[in-house]
Amino acid sequence: MQIRRVVVTGIGTINPLGNNVPDFFKSLDEGKSGASPITRFDCTLFKTQFACQVPDFDIRNFGFTTKDANKTDRYTQLALVAAREAVADSAMDLETVNKDRIGVVVSSGVGGLESILREAEDYNPAEGPRYSPFLIPKIITDIAAGQISIQYGFRGPNFALTAACSTSAVSIAIGTQLIQTGRADAMVVGGSEAPIWDAGVGGFNSMRALSTRNDDPAAASRPFDKGRDGFVMAEGAGVLILEDYEHAVARGAKIYAEVAGCGLTGDAYHLTSPDPSGAGAMMAMRLALEEAGLKPADVDHINTHGTSTHHGDIAEVNAIKAVFGSDASKPAINSTKSMTGHLLGAAGAVEAIACIHSMLDGIVPPTINFTEEDPEIDYSLNFVFNKAVRREVNVAMSNSFGFGGHNATLILKKI
């Protein structure tokens, strides 16, 4: 079987730093934090009282109807907005393209969390079950993919998958494989998440995973800094249009980058903690490089998983050092989660889009909020702290690691 090349021909996002790709890129370059006090529910009694929210979001402001709003959870609404931008950006002729050959893998880590919690809160046993007929379609994690498929009539492979915080990176990898093996000509891929509700914040608080820096939310996400005390929860969506290279060239599409390599592994170690040896992360990076036919020295930029948790940041740095060896100080290393917060299942797709920005515009956004070195982290690596740097990026690596030991590494390359 001839393995086909896969390229990115469209991108779309809505996240705490912007309602579209240009605004997102601008905020990244400015080192803007998306963190602010939570407004979506009363969090007075919660240990964490802030998050990275999409401000004033209403799907009806993006060309969708009230009926669309009533039938969908917030996570699906965010996915529909990002997909609309990505499809439009691809300039695909929806009247003539073969929709049987276009699929959708847009996924979520937790799905319609808010919808199920709202319905549970409204349930009164004395009155009997009175649930919305839209409840199940609103909460399932595959419905964003289904809604996007319906919106555009895409009849190719259509599903979602869940791999915790690696969800959308794995979705990109699987979409890539479907095109590589000839099962589709194009795929709409990515992820969406809307976890900022009481049980979402409360659950992560109970795990001691979230920052509690309530006095200064904008400075709370601080990957690789000694003072980091957990991640900042975020919401949003990222969607990419992947396409067979020959198919894209034949229709004169603009090409952002090639998805050159994908590495997927499991830690087989712990429910929530990363393997301190970094073995799974190392293997994911090595597999992605091998598939891309590249050496560590070829990588110009790494957008790390970099969540701002104590053990996670250390394990990832050690894994990078082990994989890159004497070339470990070459790639410019950042964590855009310092600005966006942690988008959970949507993180990998949004960060892949950030990598495309670095390749397209020759700029590596900073890891903000860095003030103090941690003796457990090797700062001889080429970290980009607090201020963006100009740099030619021909090859970018993006890491995503999730609860359950799910590891995903993507390598994007200029054509």
Coordinates of C-alpha atoms in Angstrom, one line a residue, residues 91-369:
A91 CA -11.6 27.1 0.7
M92 CA -13.0 23.7 -0.2
D93 CA -15.8 23.9 -2.8
L94 CA -18.6 22.2 -0.9
E95 CA -20.7 22.0 -4.0
T96 CA -18.3 19.9 -6.0
V97 CA -16.1 18.0 -3.5
N98 CA -16.8 14.3 -3.0
K99 CA -18.4 14.3 0.5
D100 CA -18.3 10.6 0.7
R101 CA -14.5 10.9 1.0
I102 CA -14.5 13.5 3.7
G103 CA -14.8 12.4 7.4
V104 CA -14.8 13.9 10.8
V105 CA -12.9 13.0 14.0
V106 CA -13.6 15.8 16.4
S107 CA -13.5 14.5 20.0
S108 CA -13.9 15.5 23.6
G109 CA -12.4 14.3 26.9
V110 CA -15.6 14.7 29.0
G111 CA -18.3 15.8 26.5
G112 CA -21.5 17.6 27.7
L113 CA -20.6 17.8 31.4
E114 CA -22.7 21.0 32.0
S115 CA -25.8 19.5 30.4
I116 CA -25.8 16.3 32.4
L117 CA -25.2 18.2 35.7
R118 CA -27.9 20.7 35.0
E119 CA -30.4 18.0 34.3
A120 CA -29.4 16.1 37.4
E121 CA -29.8 19.2 39.5
D122 CA -33.3 19.8 38.2
Y123 CA -34.5 16.2 38.8
N124 CA -37.1 15.9 41.5
P125 CA -37.8 12.2 42.5
A126 CA -41.2 13.2 43.8
E127 CA -42.2 14.4 40.3
G128 CA -40.8 11.5 38.5
P129 CA -38.3 11.6 35.6
R130 CA -38.6 14.7 33.5
Y131 CA -35.6 14.9 31.2
S132 CA -35.0 16.7 28.0
P133 CA -35.2 14.6 24.8
F134 CA -32.0 16.3 23.8
L135 CA -30.1 15.2 27.0
I136 CA -28.4 12.1 25.6
P137 CA -27.4 13.7 22.2
K138 CA -26.1 16.7 24.1
I139 CA -23.8 14.9 26.5
I140 CA -22.2 12.1 24.4
T141 CA -18.6 12.7 23.3
D142 CA -19.2 11.9 19.7
I143 CA -22.0 14.3 19.0
A144 CA -19.7 17.2 18.0
A145 CA -18.3 15.1 15.2
G146 CA -21.9 14.1 14.3
Q147 CA -23.1 17.7 14.3
I148 CA -20.2 18.8 12.1
S149 CA -20.9 15.9 9.7
I150 CA -24.5 16.9 9.5
Q151 CA -23.7 20.6 9.0
Y152 CA -21.6 20.0 5.9
G153 CA -22.9 16.6 4.7
F154 CA -19.5 14.9 5.2
R155 CA -20.2 11.2 4.9
G156 CA -16.7 9.7 5.3
P157 CA -15.4 8.1 8.5
N158 CA -17.2 9.8 11.4
F159 CA -16.5 9.2 15.1
A160 CA -14.9 10.5 18.3
L161 CA -12.4 9.1 20.7
T162 CA -11.3 9.8 24.2
A163 CA -7.8 9.9 25.5
A164 CA -8.1 12.4 28.3
C165 CA -5.8 15.4 27.7
S166 CA -4.3 13.7 24.6
T167 CA -7.8 13.4 22.9
S168 CA -7.5 15.9 20.1
A169 CA -3.8 15.1 19.3
V170 CA -4.8 11.4 19.0
S171 CA -7.8 12.5 16.8
I172 CA -5.3 14.3 14.5
A173 CA -3.1 11.2 14.4
I174 CA -6.1 8.9 13.5
G175 CA -7.4 11.3 10.9
T176 CA -3.9 11.4 9.4
Q177 CA -3.9 7.6 9.2
L178 CA -7.3 7.4 7.5
I179 CA -6.0 9.6 4.8
Q180 CA -2.6 7.9 4.6
T181 CA -4.2 4.6 4.0
G182 CA -6.7 5.8 1.4
R183 CA -9.9 5.6 3.5
A184 CA -10.6 9.4 3.0
D185 CA -9.3 12.3 0.9
A186 CA -9.9 14.8 3.7
M187 CA -10.7 14.8 7.4
V188 CA -12.0 17.4 9.8
V189 CA -10.1 16.7 13.0
G190 CA -9.6 18.2 16.5
G191 CA -11.3 18.5 19.8
S192 CA -13.6 20.6 22.0
E193 CA -14.0 21.0 25.7
A194 CA -16.3 22.9 28.1
P195 CA -15.5 21.6 31.6
I196 CA -15.8 24.8 33.6
W197 CA -18.8 23.8 35.8
D198 CA -19.0 23.0 39.5
A199 CA -18.2 19.2 39.3
G200 CA -15.4 19.8 36.8
V201 CA -13.6 22.3 39.0
G202 CA -14.5 20.5 42.2
G203 CA -13.3 17.1 40.9
F204 CA -10.0 18.4 39.8
N205 CA -9.7 20.3 43.1
S206 CA -10.2 17.1 45.0
M207 CA -7.3 15.6 43.1
R208 CA -5.2 18.7 43.9
A209 CA -4.5 19.1 40.2
L210 CA -5.6 22.8 39.9
S211 CA -3.7 25.9 40.9
T212 CA -5.3 27.7 43.8
R213 CA -3.6 31.1 43.1
N214 CA -6.9 32.9 43.5
D215 CA -5.2 36.2 44.3
D216 CA -3.5 36.4 40.9
P217 CA -5.2 34.2 38.2
A218 CA -3.2 35.6 35.3
A219 CA 0.0 34.4 36.9
A220 CA -1.3 31.0 38.0
S221 CA -0.3 28.9 35.0
R222 CA 3.5 28.8 35.2
P223 CA 5.0 25.8 33.5
F224 CA 8.6 24.9 34.5
D225 CA 8.6 27.6 37.2
K226 CA 9.5 26.6 40.8
G227 CA 6.3 28.2 42.1
R228 CA 3.9 26.2 39.9
D229 CA 1.0 24.7 41.9
G230 CA -1.2 23.0 39.3
F231 CA -2.9 23.7 36.0
V232 CA -5.6 26.2 35.1
M233 CA -8.7 24.7 33.6
A234 CA -9.8 26.1 30.2
E235 CA -12.5 25.7 27.6
G236 CA -12.5 26.0 23.8
A237 CA -12.0 24.1 20.6
G238 CA -9.5 23.6 17.9
V239 CA -10.2 22.1 14.4
L240 CA -7.9 21.3 11.5
I241 CA -8.7 20.3 7.9
L242 CA -6.4 17.5 6.9
E243 CA -6.1 16.5 3.3
D244 CA -4.3 14.2 1.0
Y245 CA -1.4 16.2 -0.5
E246 CA -2.2 15.3 -4.1
H247 CA -5.9 16.2 -3.5
A248 CA -5.0 19.5 -2.0
V249 CA -2.6 20.4 -4.9
A250 CA -5.1 19.4 -7.5
R251 CA -7.6 21.9 -6.2
G252 CA -5.0 24.6 -5.6
A253 CA -5.4 24.7 -1.8
K254 CA -3.1 26.7 0.4
I255 CA -1.0 24.3 2.5
Y256 CA 0.0 25.2 6.0
A257 CA 2.1 22.2 6.9
E258 CA 2.5 18.5 6.5
V259 CA 1.6 16.1 9.3
A260 CA 4.9 14.3 9.0
G261 CA 4.8 12.0 12.0
C262 CA 2.6 10.8 14.8
G263 CA 3.6 8.8 17.9
L264 CA 1.1 7.2 20.2
T265 CA 2.0 5.2 23.3
G266 CA 0.8 4.3 26.8
D267 CA 2.6 4.7 30.1
A268 CA 1.0 1.6 31.7
Y269 CA 1.9 3.2 35.0
H270 CA -0.7 5.1 37.0
L271 CA -4.2 6.6 36.7
T272 CA -3.2 10.2 36.9
S273 CA 0.6 10.5 37.4
P274 CA 3.1 10.4 34.6
D275 CA 5.7 7.7 34.6
P276 CA 8.6 9.6 36.3
S277 CA 11.1 7.9 34.0
G278 CA 9.2 9.5 31.0
A279 CA 9.4 6.2 29.1
G280 CA 6.1 6.5 27.4
A281 CA 6.7 10.1 26.4
M282 CA 10.1 9.3 25.1
M283 CA 8.7 6.5 22.9
A284 CA 6.0 8.7 21.6
M285 CA 8.5 11.3 20.5
R286 CA 10.9 8.7 19.0
L287 CA 8.0 7.1 17.1
A288 CA 6.9 10.4 15.7
L289 CA 10.4 11.3 14.5
E290 CA 10.9 7.8 13.0
E291 CA 7.6 8.1 11.0
A292 CA 8.6 11.6 9.8
G293 CA 12.0 10.3 8.8
L294 CA 13.7 13.0 10.9
K295 CA 16.4 13.3 13.5
P296 CA 16.1 15.2 16.7
A297 CA 18.5 17.8 15.3
D298 CA 15.9 18.6 12.6
V299 CA 13.3 19.9 15.1
D300 CA 13.2 23.6 15.5
H301 CA 10.5 24.0 18.1
I302 CA 8.7 21.9 20.7
N303 CA 5.3 23.0 22.1
T304 CA 5.3 20.9 25.3
H305 CA 2.4 19.4 27.2
G306 CA 3.7 21.7 30.0
T307 CA 0.7 21.8 32.3
S308 CA 2.3 23.6 35.3
T309 CA 2.1 20.5 37.5
H310 CA 5.1 19.6 39.6
H311 CA 5.8 16.0 38.4
G312 CA 4.5 16.4 34.8
D313 CA 6.8 19.3 33.9
I314 CA 9.9 17.5 35.3
A315 CA 9.1 14.2 33.6
E316 CA 8.6 15.9 30.2
V317 CA 11.8 17.9 30.4
N318 CA 13.7 14.7 31.3
A319 CA 12.1 12.8 28.4
I320 CA 13.0 15.6 25.9
K321 CA 16.6 15.4 27.2
A322 CA 16.7 11.7 26.8
V323 CA 15.3 11.8 23.2
F324 CA 17.3 14.8 21.9
G325 CA 20.6 14.1 23.7
S326 CA 23.3 16.5 22.5
D327 CA 20.7 18.3 20.4
A328 CA 18.4 19.0 23.4
S329 CA 19.3 22.7 23.5
K330 CA 18.5 23.3 19.8
P331 CA 14.7 23.4 19.6
A332 CA 12.9 26.5 21.1
I333 CA 10.7 25.1 23.9
N334 CA 7.5 26.6 25.1
S335 CA 4.1 25.8 26.8
T336 CA 1.2 27.8 25.4
K337 CA -0.9 26.5 28.3
S338 CA 0.8 29.2 30.3
M339 CA -1.6 31.5 28.4
T340 CA -4.6 29.4 27.2
G341 CA -4.8 27.3 30.4
H342 CA -5.3 23.6 30.0
L343 CA -8.0 22.9 27.4
L344 CA -8.0 19.2 28.3
G345 CA -9.3 17.2 25.3
A346 CA -9.0 20.2 23.0
A347 CA -5.4 21.1 24.0
G348 CA -3.6 19.0 21.4
A349 CA -5.5 20.6 18.5
V350 CA -5.2 24.1 19.7
E351 CA -1.4 23.6 20.3
A352 CA -1.0 22.1 16.9
I353 CA -2.5 25.3 15.5
A354 CA -0.1 27.3 17.7
C355 CA 2.8 25.3 16.1
I356 CA 1.5 26.2 12.6
H357 CA 1.6 29.9 13.7
S358 CA 5.3 29.5 14.6
M359 CA 6.0 27.9 11.2
L360 CA 3.9 30.4 9.3
D361 CA 5.0 33.6 11.0
G362 CA 8.5 32.7 12.3
I363 CA 7.7 33.4 15.9
V364 CA 7.7 31.2 19.0
P365 CA 5.2 32.5 21.6
P366 CA 6.5 32.6 25.2
T367 CA 5.9 30.5 28.3
I368 CA 4.7 33.3 30.5
N369 CA 4.9 33.7 34.3

